[in-house]
Coordinates of C-alpha atoms in Angstrom, one line a residue:
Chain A
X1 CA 12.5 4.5 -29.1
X2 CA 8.9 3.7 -30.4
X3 CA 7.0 6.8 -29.9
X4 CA 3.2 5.7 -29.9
X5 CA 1.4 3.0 -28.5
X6 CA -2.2 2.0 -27.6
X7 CA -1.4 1.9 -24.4
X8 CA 1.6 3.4 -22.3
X9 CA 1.6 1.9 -18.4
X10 CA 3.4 4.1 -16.5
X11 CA 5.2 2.3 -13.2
X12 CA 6.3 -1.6 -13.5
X13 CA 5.3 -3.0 -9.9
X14 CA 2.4 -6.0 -9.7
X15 CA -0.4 -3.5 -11.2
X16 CA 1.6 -2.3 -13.6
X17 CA 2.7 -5.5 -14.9
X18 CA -0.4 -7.2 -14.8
X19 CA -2.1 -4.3 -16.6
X20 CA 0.7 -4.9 -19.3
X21 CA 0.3 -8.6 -19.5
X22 CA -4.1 -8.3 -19.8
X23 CA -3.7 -5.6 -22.8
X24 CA -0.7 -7.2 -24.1
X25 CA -2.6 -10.9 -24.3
X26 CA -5.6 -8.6 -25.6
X27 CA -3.7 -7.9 -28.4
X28 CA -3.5 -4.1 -27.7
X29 CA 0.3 -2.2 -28.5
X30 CA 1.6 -1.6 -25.0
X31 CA 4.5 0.3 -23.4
X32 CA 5.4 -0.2 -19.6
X33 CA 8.0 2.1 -18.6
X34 CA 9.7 1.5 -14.8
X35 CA 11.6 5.1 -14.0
X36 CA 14.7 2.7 -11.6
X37 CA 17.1 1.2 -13.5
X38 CA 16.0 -1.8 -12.0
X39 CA 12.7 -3.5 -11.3
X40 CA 11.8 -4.5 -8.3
X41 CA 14.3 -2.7 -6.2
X42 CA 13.9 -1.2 -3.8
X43 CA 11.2 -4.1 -2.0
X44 CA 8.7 -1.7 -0.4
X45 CA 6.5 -4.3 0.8
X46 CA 5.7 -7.0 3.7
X47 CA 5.6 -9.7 0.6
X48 CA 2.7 -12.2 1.2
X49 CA 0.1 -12.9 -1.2
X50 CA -2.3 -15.3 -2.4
X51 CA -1.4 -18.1 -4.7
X52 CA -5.2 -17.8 -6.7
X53 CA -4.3 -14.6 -7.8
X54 CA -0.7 -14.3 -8.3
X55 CA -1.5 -17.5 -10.9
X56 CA -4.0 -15.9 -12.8
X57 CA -1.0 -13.8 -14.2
X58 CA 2.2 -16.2 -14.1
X59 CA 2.9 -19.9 -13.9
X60 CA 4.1 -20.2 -10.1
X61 CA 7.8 -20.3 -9.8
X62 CA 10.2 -21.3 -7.0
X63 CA 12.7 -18.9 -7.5
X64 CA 10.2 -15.9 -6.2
X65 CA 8.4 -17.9 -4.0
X66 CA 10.1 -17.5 -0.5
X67 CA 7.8 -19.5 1.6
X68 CA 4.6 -21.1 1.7
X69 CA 2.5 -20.4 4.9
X70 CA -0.8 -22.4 6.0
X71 CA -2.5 -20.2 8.5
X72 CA -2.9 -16.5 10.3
X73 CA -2.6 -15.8 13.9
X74 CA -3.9 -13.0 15.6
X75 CA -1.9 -12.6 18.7
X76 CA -2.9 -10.1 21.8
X77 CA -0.5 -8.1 23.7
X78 CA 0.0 -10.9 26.1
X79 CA 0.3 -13.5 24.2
X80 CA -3.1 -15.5 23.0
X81 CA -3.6 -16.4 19.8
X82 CA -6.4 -17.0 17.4
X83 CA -5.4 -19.1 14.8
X84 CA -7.7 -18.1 11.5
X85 CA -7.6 -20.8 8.2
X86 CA -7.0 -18.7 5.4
X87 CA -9.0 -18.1 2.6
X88 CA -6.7 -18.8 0.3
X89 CA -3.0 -20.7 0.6
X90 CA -0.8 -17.5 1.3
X91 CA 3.0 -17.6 -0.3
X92 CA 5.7 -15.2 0.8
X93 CA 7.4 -13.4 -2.5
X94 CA 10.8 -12.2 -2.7
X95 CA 9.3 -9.4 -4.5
X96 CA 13.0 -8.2 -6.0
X97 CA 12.2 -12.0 -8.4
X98 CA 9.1 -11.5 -8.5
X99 CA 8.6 -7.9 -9.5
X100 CA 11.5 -8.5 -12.7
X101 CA 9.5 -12.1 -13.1
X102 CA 6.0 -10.3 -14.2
X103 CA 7.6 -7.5 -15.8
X104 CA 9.6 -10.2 -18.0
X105 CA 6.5 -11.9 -18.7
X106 CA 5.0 -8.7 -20.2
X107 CA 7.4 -8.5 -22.3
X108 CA 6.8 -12.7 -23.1
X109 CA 3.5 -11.8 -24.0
X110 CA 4.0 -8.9 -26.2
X111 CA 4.5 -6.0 -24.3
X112 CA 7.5 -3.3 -24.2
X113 CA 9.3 -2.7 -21.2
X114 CA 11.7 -0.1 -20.7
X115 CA 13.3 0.5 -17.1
X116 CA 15.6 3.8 -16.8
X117 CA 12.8 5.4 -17.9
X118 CA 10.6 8.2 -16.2
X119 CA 7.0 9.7 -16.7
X120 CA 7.5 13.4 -16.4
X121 CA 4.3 14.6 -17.9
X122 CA 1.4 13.9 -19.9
X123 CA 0.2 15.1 -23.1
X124 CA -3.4 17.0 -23.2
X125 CA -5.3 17.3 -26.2
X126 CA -8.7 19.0 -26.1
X127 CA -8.9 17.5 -22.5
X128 CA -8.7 14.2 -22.9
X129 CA -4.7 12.4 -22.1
X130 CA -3.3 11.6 -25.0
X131 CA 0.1 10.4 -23.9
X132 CA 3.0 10.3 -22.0
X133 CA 6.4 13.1 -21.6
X134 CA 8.9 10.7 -20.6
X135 CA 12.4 10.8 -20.1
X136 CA 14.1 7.7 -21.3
X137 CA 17.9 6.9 -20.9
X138 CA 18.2 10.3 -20.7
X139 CA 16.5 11.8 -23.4
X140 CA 13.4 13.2 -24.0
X141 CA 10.0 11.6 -25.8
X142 CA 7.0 12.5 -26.7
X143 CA 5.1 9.3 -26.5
X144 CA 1.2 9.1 -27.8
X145 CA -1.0 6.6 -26.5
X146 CA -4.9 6.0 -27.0
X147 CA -5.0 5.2 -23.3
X148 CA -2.3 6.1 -20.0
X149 CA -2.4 3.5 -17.1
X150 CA -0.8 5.5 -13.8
X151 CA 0.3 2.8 -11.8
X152 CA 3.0 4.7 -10.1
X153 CA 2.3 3.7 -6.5
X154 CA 1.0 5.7 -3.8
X155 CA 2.1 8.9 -4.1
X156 CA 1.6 8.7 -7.6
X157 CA 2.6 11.6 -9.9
X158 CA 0.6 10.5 -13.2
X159 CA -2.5 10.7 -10.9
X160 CA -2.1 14.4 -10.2
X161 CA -1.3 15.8 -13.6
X162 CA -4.8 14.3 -14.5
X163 CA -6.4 16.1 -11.7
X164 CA -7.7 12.2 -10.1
X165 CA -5.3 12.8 -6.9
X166 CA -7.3 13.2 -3.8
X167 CA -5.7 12.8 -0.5
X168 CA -7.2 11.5 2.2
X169 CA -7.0 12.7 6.0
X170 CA -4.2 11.5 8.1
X171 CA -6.4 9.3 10.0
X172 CA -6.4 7.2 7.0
X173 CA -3.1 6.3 6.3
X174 CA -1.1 4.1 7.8
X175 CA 3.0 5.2 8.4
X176 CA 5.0 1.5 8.1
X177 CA 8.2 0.4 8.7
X178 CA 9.5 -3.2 8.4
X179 CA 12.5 -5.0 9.4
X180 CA 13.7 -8.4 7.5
X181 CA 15.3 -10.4 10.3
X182 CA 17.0 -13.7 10.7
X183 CA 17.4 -15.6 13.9
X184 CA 13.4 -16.0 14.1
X185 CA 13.7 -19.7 14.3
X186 CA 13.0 -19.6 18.3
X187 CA 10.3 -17.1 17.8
X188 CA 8.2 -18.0 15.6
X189 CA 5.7 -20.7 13.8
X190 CA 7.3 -21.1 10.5
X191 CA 3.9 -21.9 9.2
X192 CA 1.8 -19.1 10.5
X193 CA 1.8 -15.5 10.1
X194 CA 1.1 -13.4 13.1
X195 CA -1.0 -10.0 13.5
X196 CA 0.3 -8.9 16.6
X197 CA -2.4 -5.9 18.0
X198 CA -2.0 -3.8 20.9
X199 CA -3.3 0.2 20.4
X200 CA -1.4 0.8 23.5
X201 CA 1.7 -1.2 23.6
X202 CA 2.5 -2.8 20.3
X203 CA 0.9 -0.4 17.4
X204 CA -1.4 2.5 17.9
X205 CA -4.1 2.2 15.1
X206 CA -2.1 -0.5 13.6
X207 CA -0.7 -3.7 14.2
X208 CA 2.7 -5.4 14.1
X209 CA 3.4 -8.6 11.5
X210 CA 5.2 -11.5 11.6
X211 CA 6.1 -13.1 8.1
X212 CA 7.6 -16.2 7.9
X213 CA 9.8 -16.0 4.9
X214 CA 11.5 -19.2 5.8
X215 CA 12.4 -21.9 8.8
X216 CA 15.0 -18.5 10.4
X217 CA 13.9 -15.5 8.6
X218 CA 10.8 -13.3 8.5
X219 CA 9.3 -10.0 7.6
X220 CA 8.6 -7.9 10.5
X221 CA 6.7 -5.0 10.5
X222 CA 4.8 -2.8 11.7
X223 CA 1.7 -0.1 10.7
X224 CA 0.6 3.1 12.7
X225 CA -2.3 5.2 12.5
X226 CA -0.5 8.6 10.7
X227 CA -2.4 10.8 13.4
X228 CA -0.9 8.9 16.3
X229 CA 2.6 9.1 14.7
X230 CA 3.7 12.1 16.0
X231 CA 5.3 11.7 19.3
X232 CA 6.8 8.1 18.5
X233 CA 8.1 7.1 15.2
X234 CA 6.7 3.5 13.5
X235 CA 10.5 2.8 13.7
X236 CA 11.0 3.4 17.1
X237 CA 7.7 1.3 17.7
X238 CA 9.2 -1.3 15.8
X239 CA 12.8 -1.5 17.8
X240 CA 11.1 -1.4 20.5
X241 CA 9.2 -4.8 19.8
X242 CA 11.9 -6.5 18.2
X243 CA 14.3 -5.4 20.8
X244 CA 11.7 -7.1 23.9
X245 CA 10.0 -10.0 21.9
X246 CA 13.0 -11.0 19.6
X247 CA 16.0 -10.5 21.0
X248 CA 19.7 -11.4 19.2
X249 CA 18.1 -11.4 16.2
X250 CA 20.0 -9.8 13.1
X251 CA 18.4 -7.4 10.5
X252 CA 18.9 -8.5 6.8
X253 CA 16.9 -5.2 5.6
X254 CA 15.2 -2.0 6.0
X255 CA 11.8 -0.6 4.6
X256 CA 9.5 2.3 5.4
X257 CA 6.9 3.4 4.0
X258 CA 2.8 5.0 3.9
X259 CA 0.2 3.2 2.5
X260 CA -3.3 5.1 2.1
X261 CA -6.2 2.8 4.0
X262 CA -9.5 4.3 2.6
X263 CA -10.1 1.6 0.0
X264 CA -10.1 2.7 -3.7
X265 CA -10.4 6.4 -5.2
X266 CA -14.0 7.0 -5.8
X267 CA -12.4 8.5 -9.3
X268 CA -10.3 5.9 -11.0
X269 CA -10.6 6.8 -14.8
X270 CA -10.2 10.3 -16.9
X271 CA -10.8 10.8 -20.3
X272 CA -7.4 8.9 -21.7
X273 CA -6.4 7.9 -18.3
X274 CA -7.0 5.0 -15.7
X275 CA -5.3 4.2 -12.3
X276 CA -4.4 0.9 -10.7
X277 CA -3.3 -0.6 -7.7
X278 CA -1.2 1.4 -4.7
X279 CA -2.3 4.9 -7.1
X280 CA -5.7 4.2 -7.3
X281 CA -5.4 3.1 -2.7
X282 CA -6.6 -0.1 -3.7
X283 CA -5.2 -1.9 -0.7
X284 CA -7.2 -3.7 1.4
X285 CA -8.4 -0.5 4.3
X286 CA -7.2 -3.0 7.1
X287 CA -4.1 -4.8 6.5
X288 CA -3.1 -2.5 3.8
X289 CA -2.3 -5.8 2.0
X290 CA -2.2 -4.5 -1.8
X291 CA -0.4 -6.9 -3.8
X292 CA -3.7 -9.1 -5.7
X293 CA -5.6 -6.4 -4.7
X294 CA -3.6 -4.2 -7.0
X295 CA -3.4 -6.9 -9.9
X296 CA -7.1 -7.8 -9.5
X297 CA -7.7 -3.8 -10.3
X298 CA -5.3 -4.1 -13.2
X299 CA -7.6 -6.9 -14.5
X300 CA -10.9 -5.0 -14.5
X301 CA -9.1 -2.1 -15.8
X302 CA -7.6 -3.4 -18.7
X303 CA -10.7 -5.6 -19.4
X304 CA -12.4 -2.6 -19.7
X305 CA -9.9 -1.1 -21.6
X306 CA -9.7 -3.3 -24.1
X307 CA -13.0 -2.9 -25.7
X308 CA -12.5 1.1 -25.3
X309 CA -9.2 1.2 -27.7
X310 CA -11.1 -1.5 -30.1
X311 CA -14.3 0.8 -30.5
X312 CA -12.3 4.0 -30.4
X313 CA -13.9 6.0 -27.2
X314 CA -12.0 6.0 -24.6
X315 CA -13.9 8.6 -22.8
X316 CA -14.7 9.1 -19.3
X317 CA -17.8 7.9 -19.4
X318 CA -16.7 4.9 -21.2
X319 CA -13.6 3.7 -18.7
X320 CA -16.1 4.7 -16.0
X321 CA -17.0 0.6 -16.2
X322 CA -13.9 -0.3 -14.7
X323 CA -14.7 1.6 -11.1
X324 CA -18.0 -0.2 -11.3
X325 CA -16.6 -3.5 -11.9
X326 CA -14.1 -2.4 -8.9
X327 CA -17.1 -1.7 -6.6
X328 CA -19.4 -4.3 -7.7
X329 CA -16.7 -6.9 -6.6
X330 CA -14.8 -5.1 -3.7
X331 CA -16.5 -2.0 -2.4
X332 CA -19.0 -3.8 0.5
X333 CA -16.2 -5.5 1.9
X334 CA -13.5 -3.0 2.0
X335 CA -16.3 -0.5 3.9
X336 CA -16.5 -3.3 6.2
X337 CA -12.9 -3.7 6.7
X338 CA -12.4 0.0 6.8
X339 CA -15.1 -0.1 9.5
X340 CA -13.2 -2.9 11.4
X341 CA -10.3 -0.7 11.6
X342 CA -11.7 1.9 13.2
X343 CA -13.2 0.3 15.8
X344 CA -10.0 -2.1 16.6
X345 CA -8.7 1.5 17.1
X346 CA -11.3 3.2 19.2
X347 CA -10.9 -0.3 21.8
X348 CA -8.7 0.1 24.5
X349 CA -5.8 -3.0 24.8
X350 CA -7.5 -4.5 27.7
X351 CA -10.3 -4.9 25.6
X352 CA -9.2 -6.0 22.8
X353 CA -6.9 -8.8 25.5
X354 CA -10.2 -9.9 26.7
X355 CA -11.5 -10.1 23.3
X356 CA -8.4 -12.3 21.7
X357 CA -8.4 -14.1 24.5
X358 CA -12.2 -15.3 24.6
X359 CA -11.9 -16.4 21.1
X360 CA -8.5 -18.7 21.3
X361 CA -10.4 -20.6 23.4
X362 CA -13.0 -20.9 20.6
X363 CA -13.6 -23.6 17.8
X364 CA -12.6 -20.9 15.3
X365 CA -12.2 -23.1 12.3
X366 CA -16.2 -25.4 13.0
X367 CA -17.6 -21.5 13.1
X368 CA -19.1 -19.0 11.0
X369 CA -18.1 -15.8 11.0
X370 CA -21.6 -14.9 12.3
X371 CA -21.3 -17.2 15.0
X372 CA -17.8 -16.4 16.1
X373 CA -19.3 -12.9 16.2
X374 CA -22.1 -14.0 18.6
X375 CA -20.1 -15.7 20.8
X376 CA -18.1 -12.8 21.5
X377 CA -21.0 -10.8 21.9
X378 CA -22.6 -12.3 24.8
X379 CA -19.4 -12.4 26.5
X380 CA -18.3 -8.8 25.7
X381 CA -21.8 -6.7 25.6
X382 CA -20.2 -3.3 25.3
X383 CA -19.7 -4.6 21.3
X384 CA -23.0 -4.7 20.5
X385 CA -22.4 -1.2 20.0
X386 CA -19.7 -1.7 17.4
X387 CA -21.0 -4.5 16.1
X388 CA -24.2 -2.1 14.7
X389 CA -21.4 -1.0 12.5
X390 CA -20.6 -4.3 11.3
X391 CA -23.6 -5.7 10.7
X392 CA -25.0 -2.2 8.8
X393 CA -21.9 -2.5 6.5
X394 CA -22.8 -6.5 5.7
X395 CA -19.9 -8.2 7.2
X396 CA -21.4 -10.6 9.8
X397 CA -25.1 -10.8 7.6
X398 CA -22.8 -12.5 5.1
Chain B
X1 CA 2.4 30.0 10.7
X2 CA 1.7 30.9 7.2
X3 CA 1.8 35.1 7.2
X4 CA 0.0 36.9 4.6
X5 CA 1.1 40.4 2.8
X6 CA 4.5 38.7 1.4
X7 CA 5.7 37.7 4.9
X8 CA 8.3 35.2 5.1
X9 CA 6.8 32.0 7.0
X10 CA 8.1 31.8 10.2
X11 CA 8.9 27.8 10.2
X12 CA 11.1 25.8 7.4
X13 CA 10.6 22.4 6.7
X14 CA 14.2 20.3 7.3
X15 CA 14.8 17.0 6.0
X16 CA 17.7 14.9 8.4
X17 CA 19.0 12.7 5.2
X18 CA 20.9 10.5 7.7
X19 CA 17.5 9.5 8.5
X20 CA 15.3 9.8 5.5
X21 CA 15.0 6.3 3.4
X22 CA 13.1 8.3 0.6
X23 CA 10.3 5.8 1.0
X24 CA 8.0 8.7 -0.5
X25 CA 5.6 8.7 2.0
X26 CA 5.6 12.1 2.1
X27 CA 5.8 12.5 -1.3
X28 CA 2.2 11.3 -1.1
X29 CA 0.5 13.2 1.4
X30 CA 1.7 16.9 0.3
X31 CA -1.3 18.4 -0.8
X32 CA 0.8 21.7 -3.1
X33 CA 3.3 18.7 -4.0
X34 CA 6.6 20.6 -2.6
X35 CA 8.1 16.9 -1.9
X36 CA 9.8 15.4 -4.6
X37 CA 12.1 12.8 -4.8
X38 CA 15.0 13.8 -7.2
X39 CA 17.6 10.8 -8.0
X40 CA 16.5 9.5 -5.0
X41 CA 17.1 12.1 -2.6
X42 CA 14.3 14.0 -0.6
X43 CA 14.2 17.4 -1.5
X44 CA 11.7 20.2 -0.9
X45 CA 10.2 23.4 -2.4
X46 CA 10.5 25.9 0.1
X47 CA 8.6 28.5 -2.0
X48 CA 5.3 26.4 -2.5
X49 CA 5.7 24.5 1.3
X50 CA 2.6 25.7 3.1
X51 CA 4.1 24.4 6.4
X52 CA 0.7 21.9 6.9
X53 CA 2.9 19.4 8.9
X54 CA 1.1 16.4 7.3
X55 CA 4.5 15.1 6.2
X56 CA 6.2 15.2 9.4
X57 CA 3.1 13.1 10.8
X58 CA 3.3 10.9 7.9
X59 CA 7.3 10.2 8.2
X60 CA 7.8 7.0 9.7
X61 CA 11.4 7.7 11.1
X62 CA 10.6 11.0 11.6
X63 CA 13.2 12.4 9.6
X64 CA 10.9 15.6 9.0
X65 CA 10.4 18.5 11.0
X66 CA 9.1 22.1 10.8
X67 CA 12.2 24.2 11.9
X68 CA 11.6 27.8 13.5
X69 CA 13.0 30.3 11.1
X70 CA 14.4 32.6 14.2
X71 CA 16.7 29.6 15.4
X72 CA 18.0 29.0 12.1
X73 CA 19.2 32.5 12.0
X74 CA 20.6 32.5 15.2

């Protein structure tokens, strides 16, 4: 195999593929190596995304697009609703396509990709990363690169040889576990996607989703707080659910999983080296949604990049642009979202019942997220206290 | 749980591989990296382990637990 590159990406899910297409279109020498044999596989995801973003990196395509869904519900523990209009039209992937679909189109657009092929180290050189050990088809390489992108996921390897790792507390992560079932077609609102909340009942410190991913079939999941996942498993949460609000149904798949919730690693770049996406925790700190999120970072990342390989430094202090471009963009709002998740978990059910139930009965959709906010305030004073928090972190001044 | 003056620790860490999906999330949590996934199979280093029961927490089928030595023995 080729044994130097510009660049050498290092994990071929959504990140790592969009990373490859932005430096491969840039006209930079790239590498993206996947360490399974095949991409995509396992799915380790609940699968929706936003259309904006997805076709910033591919032309859309029917064969990974599962479903199409027009609104979000947030649904209470008995049963009310708030229906919320999306920001942007939502699709539902079959991320086993989708994942070989952008990794193919790397390759379209100039890239190398090489599954069967595994990151086991990195070469050093007077501390800055100056490549990749890999193992590929079962021999060894010593690949050079100007510049390593870890995009490895969350419990990322790449990120620990070059000293980045940090690991949060327990009381950010979130332990998930999903099942794909069919049968849903008397369940469920093919068009909506439900959050379904309930800290005592449902999902402590988490929520439980709903996915359409067609007329019969949906994603559902569920997320726990790690610290409140030690008597009851998030899979025996989620049985229980299915087992009371779904009944007959029949399960399709399996997948569990921990997704870190503190929004992105203050550190992102090394001398040599940058993270993206799940490696880097850029999921969203409240739905742990990380799929654009993820590809957006890859973006900013490889922008920056770019000009780094062309001018030769690729430095520290040089990459550090990308985790301001990261910030710039998405650090006010994820500190508000982390903030919302804290205090949806500090609320008791009955609470949070009251709460749900006061704004189905709303004009959501006429409202502004300030007004909504007010509303709910002089029905449920005790917020005001909370809502300090939200306002102090810029959500509701928006 | 962790005994100093070369002491064997007290617990073990066991892995129920009927129930483990190697989903990593353990992987990512373990702050001396003992977890490691190798062709897919959970697997841990019992000689690095501190026994900080983050992983069991973090399991989401709680296939993970931190087994008293004693009781293995016996």
């Amino acid at each position: 195999m080729k044994t130097s590159y510009d660049v050498v990406i290092v994990g071929a899910g959504p990140a790592g593929s969009a990373a490859a297409i932005r430096a491969a279109e840039s006209g930079l020498d790239v590498l993206l190596i996947e360490k399974r044999q095949e991409i995509g596989v396992p799915v380790r995801c609940a699968e929706a995304t936003d259309i904006e973003t997805t076709e910033r990196f591919i032309p859309l395509n029917e064969r990974w697009i599962a479903h199409r869904v027009q609104r979000y519900a947030i649904v209470n523990a008995v049963g009310d609703r708030v229906i919320v209009p999306p920001t942007s039209e939502t699709i539902m992937l079959d991320r086993k396509v989708f994942d070989a679909a952008l990794a193919e189109r790397a390759a379209q657009v100039g890239a190398d990709v090489r599954v069967s092929t595994a990151a086991v180290g990195l070469l050093h050189d007077n501390g800055t990363v100056k490549g990749v050990k890999v193992k590929s088809l079962g021999r060894a390489y010593d690949v050079r690169a100007r510049l390593v992108v870890a995009s490895d996921g969350t419990e990322s390897q790449v990120a620990r040889w070059a000293g980045l790792k940090t690991i949060p507390p327990l009381a950010d992560y979130y332990v998930g576990f999903q099942f794909t079932l069919s049968g849903m077609a008397a369940y469920m609102n093919p068009a909506h996607c439900e959050y379904h909340v309930g800290v005592e009942t449902i999902a402590p410190g988490g929520y439980v989703w709903t996915f359409p991913k067609g007329e019969d079939s949906a994603n559902v999941g569920i997320v726990i707080g790690a610290n409140q996942a030690r008597e009851v498993s998030a899979q025996t949460w989620l049985e229980r659910f299915v087992e009371r609000r779904y009944p007959g149904v029949s399960m399709l798949s399996v997948v569990s999983g921990g997704i870190p919730v503190t929004g992105a690693l203050k550190q992102m770049v090394t001398n040599g080296l940058m993270i993206v996406g799940d490696a880097a925790h850029q999921a969203d700190p409240l739905t742990a949604g990380g799929i654009s999120l993820g590809m957006m970072g890859a973006e900013m990342a490889m922008s920056v990049a770019t000009q780094a390989v062309q001018q030769g430094d690729v430095s520290a202090r040089c990459l550090r642009d990308y985790e301001h471009l990261w910030h710039e963009r998405f650090g006010k709002m994820h500190a508000a979202l982390y903030s919302v998740r804290k205090i949806l978990s500090r609320m008791d059910e009955k609470q949070f019942d009251a709460l749900v139930e006061h704004a189905s009965r709303l004009p959501i959709e006429t409202m502004t997220p300030g007004e909504i906010m007010l509303e709910l305030l002089k029905a449920h004073p005790k917020l005001l206290l909370e809502a300090g928090t939200l306002i102090t972190t810029g959500l509701v001044l928006k | 749980m962790f005994r100093r003056n070369g002491q064997q620790h007290v617990t073990r860490l066991d892995i129920d591989h009927d129930k483990c999906y190697s989903c990593g999330a353990c992987v990512a949590v373990c702050p001396p990296d003992s977890l490691f996934l190798s062709k897919l199979t959970l697997q841990v280093d019992d000689t690095t382990c501190t026994r900080c029961n983050r992983c069991v927490a973090m399991c989401p089928v709680h296939a993970l637990a931190l087994t008293p030595v004693e009781s293995l023995v016996s």
